[in-house]
Short mmCIF file of C-alpha atoms and ligand atoms in Angstrom, two decimals:
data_model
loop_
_atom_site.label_atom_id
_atom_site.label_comp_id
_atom_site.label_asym_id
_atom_site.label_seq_id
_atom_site.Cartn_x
_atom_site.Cartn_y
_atom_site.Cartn_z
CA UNK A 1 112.12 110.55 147.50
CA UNK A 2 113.94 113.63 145.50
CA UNK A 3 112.09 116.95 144.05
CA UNK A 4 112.04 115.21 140.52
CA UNK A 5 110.49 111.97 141.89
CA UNK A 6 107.56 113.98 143.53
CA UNK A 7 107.47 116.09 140.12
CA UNK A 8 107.21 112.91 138.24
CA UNK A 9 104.57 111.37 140.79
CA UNK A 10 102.41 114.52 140.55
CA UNK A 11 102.34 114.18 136.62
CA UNK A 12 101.40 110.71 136.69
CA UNK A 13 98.14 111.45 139.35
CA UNK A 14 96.58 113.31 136.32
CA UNK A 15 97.32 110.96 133.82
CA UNK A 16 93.55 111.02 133.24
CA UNK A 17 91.25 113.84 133.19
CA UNK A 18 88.67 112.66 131.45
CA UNK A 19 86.67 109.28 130.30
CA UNK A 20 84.80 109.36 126.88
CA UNK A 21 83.03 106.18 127.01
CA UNK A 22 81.71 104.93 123.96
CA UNK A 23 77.49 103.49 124.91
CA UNK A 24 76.50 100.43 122.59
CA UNK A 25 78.33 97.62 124.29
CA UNK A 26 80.18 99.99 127.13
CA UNK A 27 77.38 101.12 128.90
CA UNK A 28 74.70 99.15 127.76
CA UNK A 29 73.25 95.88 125.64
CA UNK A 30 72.01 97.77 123.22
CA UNK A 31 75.04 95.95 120.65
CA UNK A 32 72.62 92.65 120.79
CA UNK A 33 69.68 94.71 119.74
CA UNK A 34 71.22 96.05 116.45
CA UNK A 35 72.32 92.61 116.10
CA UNK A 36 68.80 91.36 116.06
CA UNK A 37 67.36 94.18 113.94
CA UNK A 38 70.45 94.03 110.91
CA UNK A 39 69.57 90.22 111.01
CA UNK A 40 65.95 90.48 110.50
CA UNK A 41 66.49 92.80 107.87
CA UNK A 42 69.04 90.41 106.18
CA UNK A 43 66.51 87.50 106.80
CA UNK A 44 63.92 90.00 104.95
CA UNK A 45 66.29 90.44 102.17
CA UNK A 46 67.90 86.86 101.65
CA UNK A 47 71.13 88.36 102.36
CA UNK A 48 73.66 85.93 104.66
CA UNK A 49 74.57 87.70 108.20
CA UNK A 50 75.71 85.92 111.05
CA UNK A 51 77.53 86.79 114.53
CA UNK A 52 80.90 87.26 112.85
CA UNK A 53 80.04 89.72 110.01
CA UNK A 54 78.19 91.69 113.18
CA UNK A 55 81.49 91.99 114.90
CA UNK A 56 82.68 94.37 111.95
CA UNK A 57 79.59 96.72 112.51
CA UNK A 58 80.30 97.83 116.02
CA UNK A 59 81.11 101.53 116.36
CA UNK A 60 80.42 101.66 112.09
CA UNK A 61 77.55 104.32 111.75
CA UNK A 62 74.26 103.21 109.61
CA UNK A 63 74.88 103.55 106.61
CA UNK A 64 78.59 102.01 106.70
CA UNK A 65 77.06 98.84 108.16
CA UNK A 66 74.33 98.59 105.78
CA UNK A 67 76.98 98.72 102.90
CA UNK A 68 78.79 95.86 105.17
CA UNK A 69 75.66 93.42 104.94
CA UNK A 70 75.41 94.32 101.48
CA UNK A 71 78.54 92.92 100.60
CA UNK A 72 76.85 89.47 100.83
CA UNK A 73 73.70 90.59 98.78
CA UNK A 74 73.17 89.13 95.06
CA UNK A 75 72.03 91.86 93.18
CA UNK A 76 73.02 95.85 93.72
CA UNK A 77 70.41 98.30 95.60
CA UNK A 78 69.73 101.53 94.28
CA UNK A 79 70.54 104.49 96.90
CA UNK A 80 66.72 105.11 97.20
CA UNK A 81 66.44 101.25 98.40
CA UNK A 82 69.45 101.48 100.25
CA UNK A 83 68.09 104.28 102.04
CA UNK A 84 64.59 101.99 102.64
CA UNK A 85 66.99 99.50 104.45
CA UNK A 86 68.76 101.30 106.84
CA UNK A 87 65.36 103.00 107.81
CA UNK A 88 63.73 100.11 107.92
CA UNK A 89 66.51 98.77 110.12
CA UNK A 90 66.36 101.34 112.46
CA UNK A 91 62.83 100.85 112.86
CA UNK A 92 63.04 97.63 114.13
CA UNK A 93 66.14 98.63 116.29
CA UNK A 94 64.10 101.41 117.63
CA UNK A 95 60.80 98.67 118.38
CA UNK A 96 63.79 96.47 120.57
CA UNK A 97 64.54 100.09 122.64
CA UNK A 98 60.48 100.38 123.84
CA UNK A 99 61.82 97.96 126.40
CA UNK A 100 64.97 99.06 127.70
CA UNK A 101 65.49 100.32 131.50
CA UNK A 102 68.14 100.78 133.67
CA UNK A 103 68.68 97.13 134.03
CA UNK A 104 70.56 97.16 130.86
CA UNK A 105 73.31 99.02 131.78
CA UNK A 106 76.43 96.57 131.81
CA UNK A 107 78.30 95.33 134.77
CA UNK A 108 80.79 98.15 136.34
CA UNK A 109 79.57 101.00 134.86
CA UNK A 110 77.20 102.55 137.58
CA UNK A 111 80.62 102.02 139.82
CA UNK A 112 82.78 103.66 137.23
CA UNK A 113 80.38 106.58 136.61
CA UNK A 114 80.37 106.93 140.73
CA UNK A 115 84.13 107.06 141.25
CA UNK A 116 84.48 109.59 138.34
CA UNK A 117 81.74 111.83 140.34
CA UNK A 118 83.42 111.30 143.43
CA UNK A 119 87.05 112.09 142.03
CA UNK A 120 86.00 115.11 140.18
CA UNK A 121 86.60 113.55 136.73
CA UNK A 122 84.36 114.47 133.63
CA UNK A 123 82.32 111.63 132.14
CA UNK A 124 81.76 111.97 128.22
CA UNK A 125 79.86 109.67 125.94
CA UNK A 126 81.28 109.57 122.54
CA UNK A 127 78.52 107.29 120.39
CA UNK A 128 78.41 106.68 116.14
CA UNK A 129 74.57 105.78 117.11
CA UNK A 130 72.17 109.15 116.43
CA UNK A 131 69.88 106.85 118.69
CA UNK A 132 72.21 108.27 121.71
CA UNK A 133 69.74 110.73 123.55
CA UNK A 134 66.90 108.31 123.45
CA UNK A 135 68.89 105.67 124.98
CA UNK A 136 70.84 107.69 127.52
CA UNK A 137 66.83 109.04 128.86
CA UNK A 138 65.72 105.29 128.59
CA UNK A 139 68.70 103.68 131.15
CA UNK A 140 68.18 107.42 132.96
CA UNK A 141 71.78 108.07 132.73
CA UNK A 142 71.69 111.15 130.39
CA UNK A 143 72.44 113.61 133.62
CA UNK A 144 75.45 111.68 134.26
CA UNK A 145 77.78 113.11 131.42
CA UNK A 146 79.39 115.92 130.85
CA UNK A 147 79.22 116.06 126.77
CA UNK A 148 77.24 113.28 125.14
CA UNK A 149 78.51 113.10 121.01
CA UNK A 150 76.49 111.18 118.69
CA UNK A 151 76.55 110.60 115.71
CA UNK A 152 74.44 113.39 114.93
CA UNK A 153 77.35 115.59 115.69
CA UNK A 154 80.32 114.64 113.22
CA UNK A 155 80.42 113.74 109.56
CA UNK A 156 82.71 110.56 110.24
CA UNK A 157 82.19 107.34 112.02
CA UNK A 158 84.96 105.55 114.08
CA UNK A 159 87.78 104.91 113.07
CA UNK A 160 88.02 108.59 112.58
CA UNK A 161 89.08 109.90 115.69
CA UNK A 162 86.32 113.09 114.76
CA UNK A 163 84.08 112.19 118.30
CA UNK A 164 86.63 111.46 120.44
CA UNK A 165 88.27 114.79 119.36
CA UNK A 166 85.26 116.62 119.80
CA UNK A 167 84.48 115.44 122.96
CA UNK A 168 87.78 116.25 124.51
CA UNK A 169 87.42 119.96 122.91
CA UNK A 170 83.99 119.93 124.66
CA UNK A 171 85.41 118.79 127.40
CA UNK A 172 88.22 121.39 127.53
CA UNK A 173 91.21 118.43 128.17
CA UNK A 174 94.00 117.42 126.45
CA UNK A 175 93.15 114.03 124.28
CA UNK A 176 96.12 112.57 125.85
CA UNK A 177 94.90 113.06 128.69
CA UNK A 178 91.74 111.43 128.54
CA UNK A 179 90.66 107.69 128.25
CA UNK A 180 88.69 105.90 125.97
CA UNK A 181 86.73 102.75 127.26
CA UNK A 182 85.56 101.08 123.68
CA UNK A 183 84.29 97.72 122.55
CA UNK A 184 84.68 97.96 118.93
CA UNK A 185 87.90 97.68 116.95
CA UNK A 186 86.87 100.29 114.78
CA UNK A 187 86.61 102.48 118.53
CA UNK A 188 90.06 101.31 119.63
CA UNK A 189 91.58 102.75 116.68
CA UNK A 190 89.55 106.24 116.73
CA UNK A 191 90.71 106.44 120.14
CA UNK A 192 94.35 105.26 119.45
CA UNK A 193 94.20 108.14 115.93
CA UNK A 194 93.00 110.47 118.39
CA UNK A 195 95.90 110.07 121.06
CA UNK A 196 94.19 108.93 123.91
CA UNK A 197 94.47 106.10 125.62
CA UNK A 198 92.21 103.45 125.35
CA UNK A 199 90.45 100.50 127.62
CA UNK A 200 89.14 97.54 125.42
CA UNK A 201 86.42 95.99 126.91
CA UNK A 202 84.36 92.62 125.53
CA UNK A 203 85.04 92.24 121.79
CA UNK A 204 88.08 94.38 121.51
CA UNK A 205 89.08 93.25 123.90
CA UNK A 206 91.67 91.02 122.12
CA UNK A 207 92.96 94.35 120.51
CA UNK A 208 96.46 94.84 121.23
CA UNK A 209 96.50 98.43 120.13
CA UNK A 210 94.78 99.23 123.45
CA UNK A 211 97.29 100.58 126.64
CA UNK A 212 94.47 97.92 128.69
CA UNK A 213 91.57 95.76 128.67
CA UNK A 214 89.47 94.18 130.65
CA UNK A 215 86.16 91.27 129.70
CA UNK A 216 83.89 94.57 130.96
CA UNK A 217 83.92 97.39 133.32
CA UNK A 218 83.17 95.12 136.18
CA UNK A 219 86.89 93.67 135.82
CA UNK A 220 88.38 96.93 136.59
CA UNK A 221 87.94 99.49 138.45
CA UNK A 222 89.34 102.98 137.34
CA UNK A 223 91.46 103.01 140.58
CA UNK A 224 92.89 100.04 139.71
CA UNK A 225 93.32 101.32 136.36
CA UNK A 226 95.52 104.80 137.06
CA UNK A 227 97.58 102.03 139.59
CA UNK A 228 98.33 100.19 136.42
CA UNK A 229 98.90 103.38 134.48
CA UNK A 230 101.16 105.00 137.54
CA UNK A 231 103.50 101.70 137.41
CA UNK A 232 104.16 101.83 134.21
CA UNK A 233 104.97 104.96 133.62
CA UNK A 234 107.18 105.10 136.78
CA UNK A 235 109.41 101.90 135.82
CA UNK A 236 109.78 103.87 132.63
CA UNK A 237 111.03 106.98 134.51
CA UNK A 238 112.44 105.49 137.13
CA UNK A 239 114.66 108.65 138.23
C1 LIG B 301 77.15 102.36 117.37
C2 LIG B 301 77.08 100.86 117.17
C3 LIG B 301 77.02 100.52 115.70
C4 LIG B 301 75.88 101.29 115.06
C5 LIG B 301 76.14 102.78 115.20
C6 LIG B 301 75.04 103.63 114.58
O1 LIG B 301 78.41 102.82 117.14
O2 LIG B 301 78.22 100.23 117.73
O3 LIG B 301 76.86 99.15 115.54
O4 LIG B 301 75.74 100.95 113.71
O5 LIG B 301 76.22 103.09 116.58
O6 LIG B 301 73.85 103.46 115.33
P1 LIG B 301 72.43 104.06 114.98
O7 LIG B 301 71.67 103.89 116.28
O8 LIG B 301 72.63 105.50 114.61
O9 LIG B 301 71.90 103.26 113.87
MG1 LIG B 302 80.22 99.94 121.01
#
């Protein structure tokens, strides 16, 4: 093995110096709760929502999904009323939280979050939901991040790239340099605008825009992960 092998093998160990993992759906269930709480509120309002439509609201902050349901509604809201939704919304989201506990974290992710300690590698969570912090302290996972950015911290929602960009200047690392684990499509293309790379997990999943996927973090471990990354990068370079 020559000088610019080694050289070549050195840059592709720190392919990744950071994970920003997105938490509704990544690192835990909380994507079927704000299912059940925009449905009740469409039920409420006579306003058709099913499964599919629901798909389009991952990663979309409030308001953005609210106009989403709306789409279906028969009459126009005023922005008072429209306000009155999404609160109302959250307040029944909120209700479905009172329960949640550490057995709602997804498959994979209490591995992945003990190989990044182990390896040295900051953990971010970059979240749309301003119902971050109370989730992170409910699944008692809020000490294992670096930076947590919710969507209390930037004006846009994904698929601006504004968290994932903010995280990675929080972290201090390069956004090519860091991965993006995301379930949404609107996530995979906030992560792919902000020039990281990006693992699709469940939904997204299908998204070809992402460098890898995987059904969920249980399917692949990050070792396996920078193998897959190393390869490729290597038959690319192969000098
Ligand atoms: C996440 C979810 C979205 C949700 C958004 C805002 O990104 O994937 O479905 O609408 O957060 O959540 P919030 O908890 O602030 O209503
Ligand atoms: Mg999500």
């Amino acid at each position: 093995m020559d000088i610019k092998h080694n050289e070549l093998i050195e840059k592709v160990r720190r392919l990744i110096e950071a994970v920003i993992f997105d938490l509704d759906g990544v690192i835990v269930s909380t994507d079927e709760y704000h299912y059940q709480a925009w449905q009740k509120l469409a039920d409420d309002e006579n306003i058709y929502f099913d499964r599919v439509i629901n798909e389009r609201l991952r990663g979309v902050g409030r308001m953005g999904c609210l106009e989403i349901i709306l789409e279906r509604a028969t009459r126009d809201y005023t922005t008072e009323e429209k306000k009155e939704l999404a609160d109302r919304k959250n307040k029944y989201y909120r209700e479905s939280l009172d329960k949640l506990s550490p057995a709602d974290i997804l498959p994979g992710v209490m591995e992945w979050l003990q190989t990044l300690k182990t390896k040295k590698i900051p953990a971010a969570i970059g979240s749309s939901s301003k119902n971050t912090g109370i989730i992170l302290d409910r699944i008692e996972l809020t000490d294992c991040f670096n930076v947590i950015i919710s969507g209390n911290d930037v004006k846009k929602s994904k698929p601006d790239p504004e968290i994932f960009l903010l995280a990675a200047e929080r972290l201090k690392v390069d956004p090519c340099r860091c991965l993006v684990v995301e379930d949404a499509v609107s996530g995979v293309e906030a992560g792919i605008a902000a020039g990281m790379k990006v693992l699709a997990v469940g939904y997204a999943r299908e998204d070809k825009r992402a460098h890898m996927s995987a059904a969920d973090l249980s399917k692949i471990s990050f070792d396996e992960l920078i193998q897959k990354e190393q390869k490729t990068k290597l038959k690319s370079n192969p000098d």
